[in-house]
mmCIF file of N, CA and C and ligand atoms in Angstrom:
data_model
loop_
_atom_site.group_PDB
_atom_site.id
_atom_site.type_symbol
_atom_site.label_atom_id
_atom_site.label_comp_id
_atom_site.label_asym_id
_atom_site.label_seq_id
_atom_site.Cartn_x
_atom_site.Cartn_y
_atom_site.Cartn_z
ATOM 1 N N MET A 425 219.203 126.740 -5.325
ATOM 2 C CA MET A 425 220.296 127.083 -4.959
ATOM 3 C C MET A 425 220.826 128.090 -4.883
ATOM 4 N N ASP A 426 221.643 127.983 -6.247
ATOM 5 C CA ASP A 426 222.198 129.663 -6.592
ATOM 6 C C ASP A 426 221.799 129.870 -8.204
ATOM 7 N N ARG A 427 222.111 130.882 -8.685
ATOM 8 C CA ARG A 427 221.652 131.034 -10.222
ATOM 9 C C ARG A 427 222.531 130.102 -11.148
ATOM 10 N N ASP A 428 223.499 129.672 -10.562
ATOM 11 C CA ASP A 428 224.630 128.533 -11.355
ATOM 12 C C ASP A 428 223.781 127.094 -11.179
ATOM 13 N N GLY A 429 222.672 126.801 -10.584
ATOM 14 C CA GLY A 429 222.101 125.722 -10.046
ATOM 15 C C GLY A 429 222.116 124.784 -11.431
ATOM 16 N N LYS A 430 221.294 125.526 -12.346
ATOM 17 C CA LYS A 430 220.462 125.294 -13.893
ATOM 18 C C LYS A 430 221.768 124.546 -14.595
ATOM 19 N N LYS A 431 222.768 125.487 -14.944
ATOM 20 C CA LYS A 431 223.995 124.974 -15.413
ATOM 21 C C LYS A 431 224.429 123.476 -14.837
ATOM 22 N N PHE A 432 224.413 123.572 -13.180
ATOM 23 C CA PHE A 432 224.988 122.280 -13.343
ATOM 24 C C PHE A 432 224.128 121.161 -13.149
ATOM 25 N N ARG A 433 222.895 121.504 -13.241
ATOM 26 C CA ARG A 433 222.026 120.641 -13.314
ATOM 27 C C ARG A 433 221.732 120.023 -14.546
ATOM 28 N N GLU A 434 222.046 121.086 -15.969
ATOM 29 C CA GLU A 434 221.893 120.233 -16.929
ATOM 30 C C GLU A 434 223.031 119.785 -17.267
ATOM 31 N N LEU A 435 224.518 119.972 -16.519
ATOM 32 C CA LEU A 435 225.967 119.389 -16.787
ATOM 33 C C LEU A 435 225.392 117.958 -16.487
ATOM 34 N N LEU A 436 224.640 117.437 -15.126
ATOM 35 C CA LEU A 436 224.691 116.288 -14.741
ATOM 36 C C LEU A 436 223.687 115.563 -15.910
ATOM 37 N N GLU A 437 222.687 116.416 -16.160
ATOM 38 C CA GLU A 437 221.664 115.509 -17.158
ATOM 39 C C GLU A 437 222.528 115.299 -18.522
ATOM 40 N N LYS A 438 223.216 115.792 -18.999
ATOM 41 C CA LYS A 438 224.446 115.660 -20.368
ATOM 42 C C LYS A 438 224.976 114.292 -19.980
ATOM 43 N N HIS A 439 225.614 114.015 -18.858
ATOM 44 C CA HIS A 439 226.670 113.104 -18.537
ATOM 45 C C HIS A 439 225.654 112.134 -17.922
ATOM 46 N N HIS A 440 224.368 112.118 -18.350
ATOM 47 C CA HIS A 440 223.654 110.873 -17.617
ATOM 48 C C HIS A 440 223.566 110.226 -15.847
ATOM 49 N N LEU A 441 224.020 111.503 -15.440
ATOM 50 C CA LEU A 441 224.134 111.564 -14.029
ATOM 51 C C LEU A 441 223.143 111.819 -12.765
ATOM 52 N N LYS A 442 222.420 111.450 -11.974
ATOM 53 C CA LYS A 442 221.364 111.379 -11.278
ATOM 54 C C LYS A 442 221.833 113.025 -10.439
ATOM 55 N N LYS A 443 220.551 113.720 -10.498
ATOM 56 C CA LYS A 443 220.956 115.285 -9.902
ATOM 57 C C LYS A 443 220.914 115.071 -8.581
ATOM 58 N N THR A 444 221.869 114.703 -7.786
ATOM 59 C CA THR A 444 221.821 114.714 -6.069
ATOM 60 C C THR A 444 222.432 116.052 -5.632
ATOM 61 N N GLY A 445 221.873 116.139 -4.562
ATOM 62 C CA GLY A 445 222.463 117.494 -3.979
ATOM 63 C C GLY A 445 223.705 117.272 -3.809
ATOM 64 N N GLN A 446 224.394 116.490 -3.441
ATOM 65 C CA GLN A 446 225.914 116.195 -3.369
ATOM 66 C C GLN A 446 226.845 116.402 -4.119
ATOM 67 N N ARG A 447 225.976 115.966 -5.490
ATOM 68 C CA ARG A 447 226.972 116.196 -6.636
ATOM 69 C C ARG A 447 226.918 117.770 -7.267
ATOM 70 N N LEU A 448 225.597 118.442 -7.036
ATOM 71 C CA LEU A 448 225.492 119.803 -6.987
ATOM 72 C C LEU A 448 226.482 120.917 -6.291
ATOM 73 N N ASP A 449 226.728 120.144 -5.276
ATOM 74 C CA ASP A 449 227.658 120.863 -3.873
ATOM 75 C C ASP A 449 229.074 120.764 -4.504
ATOM 76 N N VAL A 450 229.390 119.858 -5.067
ATOM 77 C CA VAL A 450 230.739 119.677 -5.466
ATOM 78 C C VAL A 450 231.192 120.308 -6.383
ATOM 79 N N LEU A 451 229.936 120.397 -7.395
ATOM 80 C CA LEU A 451 230.145 121.235 -8.727
ATOM 81 C C LEU A 451 230.445 122.760 -8.458
ATOM 82 N N ASN A 452 229.365 123.066 -7.464
ATOM 83 C CA ASN A 452 229.455 124.626 -6.965
ATOM 84 C C ASN A 452 231.081 124.856 -6.538
ATOM 85 N N VAL A 453 231.514 123.913 -5.637
ATOM 86 C CA VAL A 453 232.724 124.208 -5.081
ATOM 87 C C VAL A 453 233.644 124.765 -6.396
ATOM 88 N N LEU A 454 233.714 123.264 -6.964
ATOM 89 C CA LEU A 454 235.070 123.106 -8.346
ATOM 90 C C LEU A 454 234.627 124.299 -9.223
ATOM 91 N N PHE A 455 233.377 124.553 -9.654
ATOM 92 C CA PHE A 455 233.361 125.811 -10.553
ATOM 93 C C PHE A 455 233.577 127.261 -10.469
ATOM 94 N N SER A 456 233.323 127.139 -8.960
ATOM 95 C CA SER A 456 233.583 129.026 -8.237
ATOM 96 C C SER A 456 234.847 129.306 -8.291
ATOM 97 N N LYS A 457 235.803 128.278 -8.093
ATOM 98 C CA LYS A 457 236.973 129.471 -8.107
ATOM 99 C C LYS A 457 237.665 129.178 -9.305
ATOM 100 N N LYS A 458 238.757 129.988 -9.367
ATOM 101 C CA LYS A 458 239.561 130.301 -10.377
ATOM 102 C C LYS A 458 240.741 129.028 -10.568
ATOM 103 N N GLU A 459 241.109 128.973 -9.502
ATOM 104 C CA GLU A 459 242.112 127.656 -9.438
ATOM 105 C C GLU A 459 241.592 126.667 -9.048
ATOM 106 N N ALA A 460 242.360 125.614 -8.699
ATOM 107 C CA ALA A 460 242.158 123.967 -8.812
ATOM 108 C C ALA A 460 241.583 124.217 -7.202
ATOM 109 N N THR A 461 240.927 123.065 -6.834
ATOM 110 C CA THR A 461 240.720 122.794 -5.378
ATOM 111 C C THR A 461 241.153 121.350 -4.772
ATOM 112 N N SER A 462 241.818 121.257 -3.568
ATOM 113 C CA SER A 462 242.481 120.409 -3.260
ATOM 114 C C SER A 462 241.597 119.662 -2.413
ATOM 115 N N GLN A 463 241.866 118.339 -2.511
ATOM 116 C CA GLN A 463 240.775 117.281 -1.761
ATOM 117 C C GLN A 463 240.931 117.685 -0.320
ATOM 118 N N PRO A 464 241.791 117.853 0.239
ATOM 119 C CA PRO A 464 241.669 118.268 1.475
ATOM 120 C C PRO A 464 240.543 119.737 1.786
ATOM 121 N N THR A 465 240.874 120.760 0.927
ATOM 122 C CA THR A 465 239.753 121.579 1.031
ATOM 123 C C THR A 465 238.422 121.291 0.567
ATOM 124 N N LEU A 466 238.205 120.557 -0.067
ATOM 125 C CA LEU A 466 236.724 120.199 -0.381
ATOM 126 C C LEU A 466 236.417 119.252 0.775
ATOM 127 N N GLU A 467 237.278 118.241 1.377
ATOM 128 C CA GLU A 467 236.805 117.635 2.601
ATOM 129 C C GLU A 467 236.359 118.713 3.785
ATOM 130 N N SER A 468 237.197 119.865 3.621
ATOM 131 C CA SER A 468 237.055 120.846 5.273
ATOM 132 C C SER A 468 235.630 121.465 4.410
ATOM 133 N N LEU A 469 235.523 121.621 3.085
ATOM 134 C CA LEU A 469 234.048 123.001 2.658
ATOM 135 C C LEU A 469 232.943 121.927 3.197
ATOM 136 N N LEU A 470 232.998 120.704 2.282
ATOM 137 C CA LEU A 470 231.682 119.401 2.172
ATOM 138 C C LEU A 470 231.623 118.807 3.388
ATOM 139 N N GLY A 471 232.753 118.412 4.219
ATOM 140 C CA GLY A 471 232.490 117.466 4.731
ATOM 141 C C GLY A 471 231.460 117.333 6.113
ATOM 142 N N GLN A 472 230.577 118.385 5.821
ATOM 143 C CA GLN A 472 229.558 118.008 6.982
ATOM 144 C C GLN A 472 228.444 117.275 5.929
ATOM 145 N N HIS A 473 228.027 117.665 5.112
ATOM 146 C CA HIS A 473 227.128 117.126 4.117
ATOM 147 C C HIS A 473 227.453 115.605 3.303
ATOM 148 N N ILE A 474 228.692 115.581 2.958
ATOM 149 C CA ILE A 474 229.120 114.468 2.053
ATOM 150 C C ILE A 474 230.404 113.784 2.926
ATOM 151 N N ASN A 475 230.263 112.551 3.448
ATOM 152 C CA ASN A 475 231.440 112.055 3.979
ATOM 153 C C ASN A 475 232.668 111.472 2.920
ATOM 154 N N ARG A 476 233.631 111.268 3.412
ATOM 155 C CA ARG A 476 234.999 111.010 2.576
ATOM 156 C C ARG A 476 234.599 110.155 1.518
ATOM 157 N N VAL A 477 233.962 108.878 1.705
ATOM 158 C CA VAL A 477 234.016 107.902 0.567
ATOM 159 C C VAL A 477 232.867 108.425 -0.621
ATOM 160 N N THR A 478 232.011 108.980 -0.028
ATOM 161 C CA THR A 478 231.150 109.435 -1.230
ATOM 162 C C THR A 478 231.735 110.662 -2.069
ATOM 163 N N LEU A 479 232.203 111.228 -1.272
ATOM 164 C CA LEU A 479 233.172 112.286 -1.886
ATOM 165 C C LEU A 479 234.082 111.976 -3.074
ATOM 166 N N TYR A 480 234.747 111.041 -2.190
ATOM 167 C CA TYR A 480 235.891 110.431 -3.296
ATOM 168 C C TYR A 480 234.964 109.636 -4.708
ATOM 169 N N ARG A 481 233.802 108.984 -4.352
ATOM 170 C CA ARG A 481 233.138 108.229 -5.391
ATOM 171 C C ARG A 481 232.807 109.621 -6.513
ATOM 172 N N ILE A 482 232.292 110.784 -5.574
ATOM 173 C CA ILE A 482 231.542 111.639 -7.038
ATOM 174 C C ILE A 482 232.610 112.207 -7.639
ATOM 175 N N LEU A 483 233.897 112.427 -7.066
ATOM 176 C CA LEU A 483 235.160 112.833 -7.721
ATOM 177 C C LEU A 483 235.437 111.861 -8.979
ATOM 178 N N LYS A 484 235.504 110.884 -8.778
ATOM 179 C CA LYS A 484 236.196 109.612 -9.238
ATOM 180 C C LYS A 484 235.394 109.643 -10.889
ATOM 181 N N THR A 485 233.941 109.857 -10.625
ATOM 182 C CA THR A 485 232.972 110.008 -11.503
ATOM 183 C C THR A 485 232.841 110.966 -12.235
ATOM 184 N N PHE A 486 233.129 112.297 -11.755
ATOM 185 C CA PHE A 486 233.173 113.700 -12.630
ATOM 186 C C PHE A 486 234.462 113.441 -13.534
ATOM 187 N N GLU A 487 235.624 112.617 -12.571
ATOM 188 C CA GLU A 487 236.986 112.535 -13.732
ATOM 189 C C GLU A 487 236.898 111.455 -15.086
ATOM 190 N N GLU A 488 235.874 110.316 -14.686
ATOM 191 C CA GLU A 488 235.857 109.546 -15.260
ATOM 192 C C GLU A 488 234.933 110.035 -16.950
ATOM 193 N N LYS A 489 233.956 110.878 -16.686
ATOM 194 C CA LYS A 489 233.127 111.507 -17.379
ATOM 195 C C LYS A 489 233.507 112.688 -17.932
ATOM 196 N N GLY A 490 234.710 113.346 -17.865
ATOM 197 C CA GLY A 490 235.429 114.226 -18.322
ATOM 198 C C GLY A 490 234.964 115.645 -17.907
ATOM 199 N N ILE A 491 234.288 115.910 -16.760
ATOM 200 C CA ILE A 491 233.811 116.988 -16.200
ATOM 201 C C ILE A 491 234.643 117.867 -15.443
ATOM 202 N N ILE A 492 235.728 116.900 -14.751
ATOM 203 C CA ILE A 492 237.013 117.634 -14.141
ATOM 204 C C ILE A 492 238.135 116.861 -14.212
ATOM 205 N N HIS A 493 239.440 117.458 -14.055
ATOM 206 C CA HIS A 493 240.794 116.516 -14.029
ATOM 207 C C HIS A 493 241.384 116.979 -12.920
ATOM 208 N N ARG A 494 242.249 115.697 -12.665
ATOM 209 C CA ARG A 494 242.982 115.935 -11.330
ATOM 210 C C ARG A 494 244.287 116.149 -11.561
ATOM 211 N N ILE A 495 245.032 116.832 -10.593
ATOM 212 C CA ILE A 495 246.181 117.434 -10.865
ATOM 213 C C ILE A 495 247.001 117.325 -9.359
ATOM 214 N N ILE A 496 248.245 116.236 -9.602
ATOM 215 C CA ILE A 496 248.844 116.307 -8.033
ATOM 216 C C ILE A 496 249.558 117.332 -8.044
ATOM 217 N N ASP A 497 249.747 117.974 -6.956
ATOM 218 C CA ASP A 497 250.398 119.228 -6.603
ATOM 219 C C ASP A 497 251.749 118.844 -6.313
ATOM 220 N N LEU A 498 252.903 119.725 -5.701
ATOM 221 C CA LEU A 498 254.041 119.878 -5.516
ATOM 222 C C LEU A 498 254.367 118.632 -4.238
ATOM 223 N N ASN A 499 253.041 118.878 -3.433
ATOM 224 C CA ASN A 499 253.253 118.003 -2.011
ATOM 225 C C ASN A 499 252.789 116.563 -2.479
ATOM 226 N N GLY A 500 252.056 116.077 -3.593
ATOM 227 C CA GLY A 500 251.621 115.063 -3.693
ATOM 228 C C GLY A 500 250.065 115.131 -3.371
ATOM 229 N N THR A 501 249.141 116.349 -3.364
ATOM 230 C CA THR A 501 248.304 115.961 -2.898
ATOM 231 C C THR A 501 247.105 116.278 -4.124
ATOM 232 N N ALA A 502 245.912 115.448 -4.223
ATOM 233 C CA ALA A 502 245.334 115.691 -5.617
ATOM 234 C C ALA A 502 244.502 116.788 -5.040
ATOM 235 N N ASN A 503 244.269 117.413 -6.681
ATOM 236 C CA ASN A 503 243.644 118.962 -6.770
ATOM 237 C C ASN A 503 242.791 118.807 -7.800
ATOM 238 N N TYR A 504 241.550 119.488 -7.900
ATOM 239 C CA TYR A 504 240.686 119.294 -8.968
ATOM 240 C C TYR A 504 240.193 120.113 -9.744
ATOM 241 N N ALA A 505 240.180 120.615 -11.030
ATOM 242 C CA ALA A 505 239.861 121.722 -11.791
ATOM 243 C C ALA A 505 238.626 121.314 -13.215
ATOM 244 N N PRO A 506 238.064 122.201 -13.271
ATOM 245 C CA PRO A 506 236.828 121.864 -14.212
ATOM 246 C C PRO A 506 237.658 121.543 -15.704
ATOM 247 N N CYS A 507 237.034 120.856 -16.574
ATOM 248 C CA CYS A 507 237.751 120.732 -17.782
ATOM 249 C C CYS A 507 237.303 121.315 -18.970
ATOM 250 N N SER A 508 238.218 121.396 -19.621
ATOM 251 C CA SER A 508 237.795 121.864 -20.751
ATOM 252 C C SER A 508 236.358 121.355 -21.781
ATOM 253 N N SER A 509 235.821 122.097 -22.665
ATOM 254 C CA SER A 509 234.568 121.353 -23.154
ATOM 255 C C SER A 509 235.074 120.359 -24.171
ATOM 256 N N ALA A 510 236.230 120.023 -24.604
ATOM 257 C CA ALA A 510 236.885 119.356 -25.306
ATOM 258 C C ALA A 510 237.134 118.063 -24.630
ATOM 259 N N CYS A 511 236.752 117.966 -23.175
ATOM 260 C CA CYS A 511 236.896 117.003 -22.766
ATOM 261 C C CYS A 511 235.914 115.795 -22.638
ATOM 262 N N THR A 512 236.000 114.518 -22.699
ATOM 263 C CA THR A 512 234.618 113.532 -22.792
ATOM 264 C C THR A 512 235.059 112.545 -22.078
ATOM 265 N N GLU A 513 233.943 111.805 -22.067
ATOM 266 C CA GLU A 513 233.859 110.461 -21.257
ATOM 267 C C GLU A 513 235.215 109.641 -21.789
ATOM 268 N N HIS A 514 235.459 109.623 -22.647
ATOM 269 C CA HIS A 514 236.845 108.584 -22.971
ATOM 270 C C HIS A 514 237.988 109.328 -23.335
ATOM 271 N N GLU A 515 238.047 110.667 -23.297
ATOM 272 C CA GLU A 515 239.168 111.343 -23.118
ATOM 273 C C GLU A 515 239.431 112.320 -22.681
ATOM 274 N N HIS A 516 240.749 112.746 -22.202
ATOM 275 C CA HIS A 516 240.781 113.928 -21.494
ATOM 276 C C HIS A 516 241.747 114.784 -22.413
ATOM 277 N N HIS A 517 241.156 116.240 -22.834
ATOM 278 C CA HIS A 517 242.519 116.796 -23.569
ATOM 279 C C HIS A 517 242.531 118.175 -22.580
ATOM 280 N N ASP A 518 243.208 117.689 -21.518
ATOM 281 C CA ASP A 518 243.961 118.881 -20.429
ATOM 282 C C ASP A 518 245.237 119.099 -20.595
ATOM 283 N N GLU A 519 245.566 119.054 -21.730
ATOM 284 C CA GLU A 519 247.278 119.255 -21.972
ATOM 285 C C GLU A 519 247.681 120.552 -22.166
ATOM 286 N N HIS A 520 247.463 121.012 -20.653
ATOM 287 C CA HIS A 520 247.942 122.295 -20.243
ATOM 288 C C HIS A 520 249.230 122.420 -18.864
ATOM 289 N N ILE A 521 249.818 123.528 -18.905
ATOM 290 C CA ILE A 521 250.105 123.259 -17.521
ATOM 291 C C ILE A 521 249.647 124.119 -16.652
ATOM 292 N N HIS A 522 250.337 123.220 -15.319
ATOM 293 C CA HIS A 522 249.687 123.671 -14.253
ATOM 294 C C HIS A 522 250.653 124.745 -13.463
ATOM 295 N N PHE A 523 250.170 125.346 -12.709
ATOM 296 C CA PHE A 523 251.185 126.383 -11.827
ATOM 297 C C PHE A 523 250.800 126.168 -10.490
ATOM 298 N N ASN A 524 251.925 125.856 -9.695
ATOM 299 C CA ASN A 524 251.680 125.747 -7.982
ATOM 300 C C ASN A 524 252.467 126.846 -7.415
ATOM 301 N N CYS A 525 251.847 127.663 -6.615
ATOM 302 C CA CYS A 525 252.425 128.670 -6.001
ATOM 303 C C CYS A 525 252.846 128.630 -4.855
ATOM 304 N N THR A 526 254.529 128.452 -4.831
ATOM 305 C CA THR A 526 255.083 128.034 -3.532
ATOM 306 C C THR A 526 254.939 129.064 -2.330
ATOM 307 N N ALA A 527 254.161 130.120 -2.232
ATOM 308 C CA ALA A 527 253.875 130.963 -1.028
ATOM 309 C C ALA A 527 252.436 130.857 -0.887
ATOM 310 N N CYS A 528 251.431 130.867 -1.700
ATOM 311 C CA CYS A 528 249.919 130.380 -1.450
ATOM 312 C C CYS A 528 249.599 128.888 -1.678
ATOM 313 N N ASN A 529 250.363 128.515 -2.172
ATOM 314 C CA ASN A 529 249.977 126.978 -2.377
ATOM 315 C C ASN A 529 248.901 126.793 -3.538
ATOM 316 N N LYS A 530 248.323 128.003 -4.074
ATOM 317 C CA LYS A 530 247.360 127.601 -5.035
ATOM 318 C C LYS A 530 247.455 126.856 -6.460
ATOM 319 N N LEU A 531 246.983 126.349 -7.054
ATOM 320 C CA LEU A 531 247.154 125.547 -8.021
ATOM 321 C C LEU A 531 246.344 126.329 -9.030
ATOM 322 N N TYR A 532 246.977 126.656 -10.123
ATOM 323 C CA TYR A 532 246.386 127.132 -11.033
ATOM 324 C C TYR A 532 246.587 126.117 -12.627
ATOM 325 N N CYS A 533 245.329 126.489 -13.427
ATOM 326 C CA CYS A 533 245.293 125.531 -14.736
ATOM 327 C C CYS A 533 245.332 126.906 -15.658
ATOM 328 N N LEU A 534 246.493 126.485 -16.605
ATOM 329 C CA LEU A 534 247.136 127.625 -17.363
ATOM 330 C C LEU A 534 246.725 127.260 -18.646
ATOM 331 N N ASN A 535 245.511 127.505 -19.365
ATOM 332 C CA ASN A 535 244.888 126.687 -19.773
ATOM 333 C C ASN A 535 245.261 127.336 -21.454
ATOM 334 N N ASP A 536 246.154 128.274 -21.385
ATOM 335 C CA ASP A 536 246.519 128.772 -23.054
ATOM 336 C C ASP A 536 247.991 128.059 -23.356
ATOM 337 N N ILE A 537 248.490 127.793 -22.027
ATOM 338 C CA ILE A 537 249.707 127.179 -22.473
ATOM 339 C C ILE A 537 249.885 125.834 -22.482
ATOM 340 N N HIS A 538 249.465 125.136 -23.785
ATOM 341 C CA HIS A 538 249.502 123.668 -24.123
ATOM 342 C C HIS A 538 250.944 123.084 -23.883
ATOM 343 N N ILE A 539 250.770 121.833 -23.491
ATOM 344 C CA ILE A 539 251.973 120.915 -23.370
ATOM 345 C C ILE A 539 251.861 120.239 -25.069
ATOM 346 N N PRO A 540 252.895 120.193 -25.589
ATOM 347 C CA PRO A 540 252.975 119.736 -27.098
ATOM 348 C C PRO A 540 252.813 118.229 -27.249
ATOM 349 N N GLY A 541 252.622 117.490 -27.969
ATOM 350 C CA GLY A 541 252.651 116.607 -28.061
ATOM 351 C C GLY A 541 253.866 115.598 -27.908
ATOM 352 N N PHE A 542 254.101 114.503 -27.430
ATOM 353 C CA PHE A 542 255.209 114.191 -27.390
ATOM 354 C C PHE A 542 255.030 112.672 -28.523
ATOM 355 N N THR A 543 256.491 112.326 -28.861
ATOM 356 C CA THR A 543 256.373 111.348 -29.753
ATOM 357 C C THR A 543 256.836 110.124 -28.771
ATOM 358 N N MET A 544 256.322 108.869 -28.220
ATOM 359 C CA MET A 544 256.953 107.985 -27.344
ATOM 360 C C MET A 544 257.405 106.979 -28.227
ATOM 361 N N PRO A 545 258.420 106.358 -27.437
ATOM 362 C CA PRO A 545 259.210 105.346 -28.007
ATOM 363 C C PRO A 545 257.836 103.874 -28.258
ATOM 364 N N ALA A 546 258.223 103.129 -28.797
ATOM 365 C CA ALA A 546 257.345 102.447 -29.444
ATOM 366 C C ALA A 546 257.024 101.585 -28.376
ATOM 367 N N GLY A 547 255.564 101.042 -28.049
ATOM 368 C CA GLY A 547 255.161 100.446 -26.615
ATOM 369 C C GLY A 547 254.706 100.678 -25.744
ATOM 370 N N PHE A 548 254.855 102.296 -25.731
ATOM 371 C CA PHE A 548 254.574 103.456 -24.716
ATOM 372 C C PHE A 548 253.172 103.897 -24.693
ATOM 373 N N LYS A 549 252.447 103.788 -24.388
ATOM 374 C CA LYS A 549 251.365 104.450 -24.213
ATOM 375 C C LYS A 549 250.697 105.463 -23.248
ATOM 376 N N PRO A 550 250.874 106.533 -23.642
ATOM 377 C CA PRO A 550 250.521 107.571 -22.447
ATOM 378 C C PRO A 550 248.857 108.193 -22.058
ATOM 379 N N GLU A 551 248.930 108.147 -20.626
ATOM 380 C CA GLU A 551 247.366 108.198 -20.498
ATOM 381 C C GLU A 551 247.201 109.607 -20.214
ATOM 382 N N MET A 552 247.916 110.080 -19.325
ATOM 383 C CA MET A 552 248.093 111.469 -18.591
ATOM 384 C C MET A 552 249.320 112.142 -18.744
ATOM 385 N N ILE A 553 249.290 113.636 -18.739
ATOM 386 C CA ILE A 553 250.397 114.437 -18.719
ATOM 387 C C ILE A 553 250.430 114.716 -17.541
ATOM 388 N N ASN A 554 251.271 115.263 -16.522
ATOM 389 C CA ASN A 554 251.066 116.122 -15.270
ATOM 390 C C ASN A 554 252.503 116.881 -15.443
ATOM 391 N N MET A 555 252.437 118.346 -15.801
ATOM 392 C CA MET A 555 253.189 119.063 -16.000
ATOM 393 C C MET A 555 252.749 120.571 -14.909
ATOM 394 N N VAL A 556 253.679 120.407 -14.184
ATOM 395 C CA VAL A 556 253.308 121.358 -12.512
ATOM 396 C C VAL A 556 254.699 122.301 -12.763
ATOM 397 N N ILE A 557 254.484 123.388 -13.055
ATOM 398 C CA ILE A 557 255.698 124.590 -12.696
ATOM 399 C C ILE A 557 255.402 125.305 -11.656
ATOM 400 N N SER A 558 256.528 125.364 -10.475
ATOM 401 C CA SER A 558 256.331 125.826 -9.440
ATOM 402 C C SER A 558 256.891 127.302 -9.291
ATOM 403 N N GLY A 559 256.318 128.188 -8.518
ATOM 404 C CA GLY A 559 256.975 129.557 -8.468
ATOM 405 C C GLY A 559 256.035 130.342 -7.504
ATOM 406 N N THR A 560 256.212 131.839 -7.681
ATOM 407 C CA THR A 560 255.194 132.589 -7.105
ATOM 408 C C THR A 560 253.900 132.895 -7.872
ATOM 409 N N CYS A 561 252.913 132.984 -7.748
ATOM 410 C CA CYS A 561 251.807 133.675 -8.603
ATOM 411 C C CYS A 561 251.915 134.970 -8.741
ATOM 412 N N ARG A 562 250.369 135.005 -9.485
ATOM 413 C CA ARG A 562 250.365 136.679 -9.555
ATOM 414 C C ARG A 562 250.155 137.588 -8.390
ATOM 415 N N ASN A 563 248.986 136.944 -7.610
ATOM 416 C CA ASN A 563 248.648 137.714 -6.454
ATOM 417 C C ASN A 563 249.375 137.677 -5.328
ATOM 418 N N CYS A 564 250.387 136.696 -5.342
ATOM 419 C CA CYS A 564 251.561 136.632 -4.394
ATOM 420 C C CYS A 564 252.601 137.843 -4.560
ATOM 421 N N ASN A 565 253.065 138.144 -5.860
ATOM 422 C CA ASN A 565 253.984 138.901 -6.579
ATOM 423 C C ASN A 565 253.105 140.440 -6.324
ATOM 424 N N LYS A 566 252.017 140.377 -6.137
ATOM 425 C CA LYS A 566 251.786 141.727 -6.150
ATOM 426 C C LYS A 566 252.242 142.580 -4.686
ATOM 427 N N LYS A 567 252.198 141.610 -3.510
ATOM 428 C CA LYS A 567 252.261 142.150 -2.526
ATOM 429 C C LYS A 567 253.346 142.869 -2.309
HETATM 430 ZN ZN1 ZN B 489 239.717 116.531 -18.752
HETATM 431 ZN ZN1 ZN B 490 250.408 132.606 -4.802
HETATM 432 ZN ZN1 ZN B 491 244.280 121.986 -15.451
#
């Protein structure tokens, strides 16, 4: 495929996933961008080779394995971005802020801005924190 093909095959191997062409295609798209990729974008990029149900299953599997994380943007659309190496099959550690640009609609992982731990009231078990800041991004502000 391309020079990253080996990296992605190893990634699938590490997570005991079968190395299918479709899974490799999805990884290729998700890891090739600096920003998160929305579900509709994935569908339009890969729709010719992967039907929606299969794509959905692949994304779900990757999310469960700690390979990618899901972010809901301001429009309520699911976006996906690669996880940090700290994520595992059992626990995600993507406690960073996401930035949704209102001009270009891109969703960025701001990996260096950590979300602090919150002390929950007794009886509450948080599973996922979704913090999205909206505004205009670096690229849009350059223009
Ligand atoms: Zn993660
Ligand atoms: Zn922008
Ligand atoms: Zn992120």
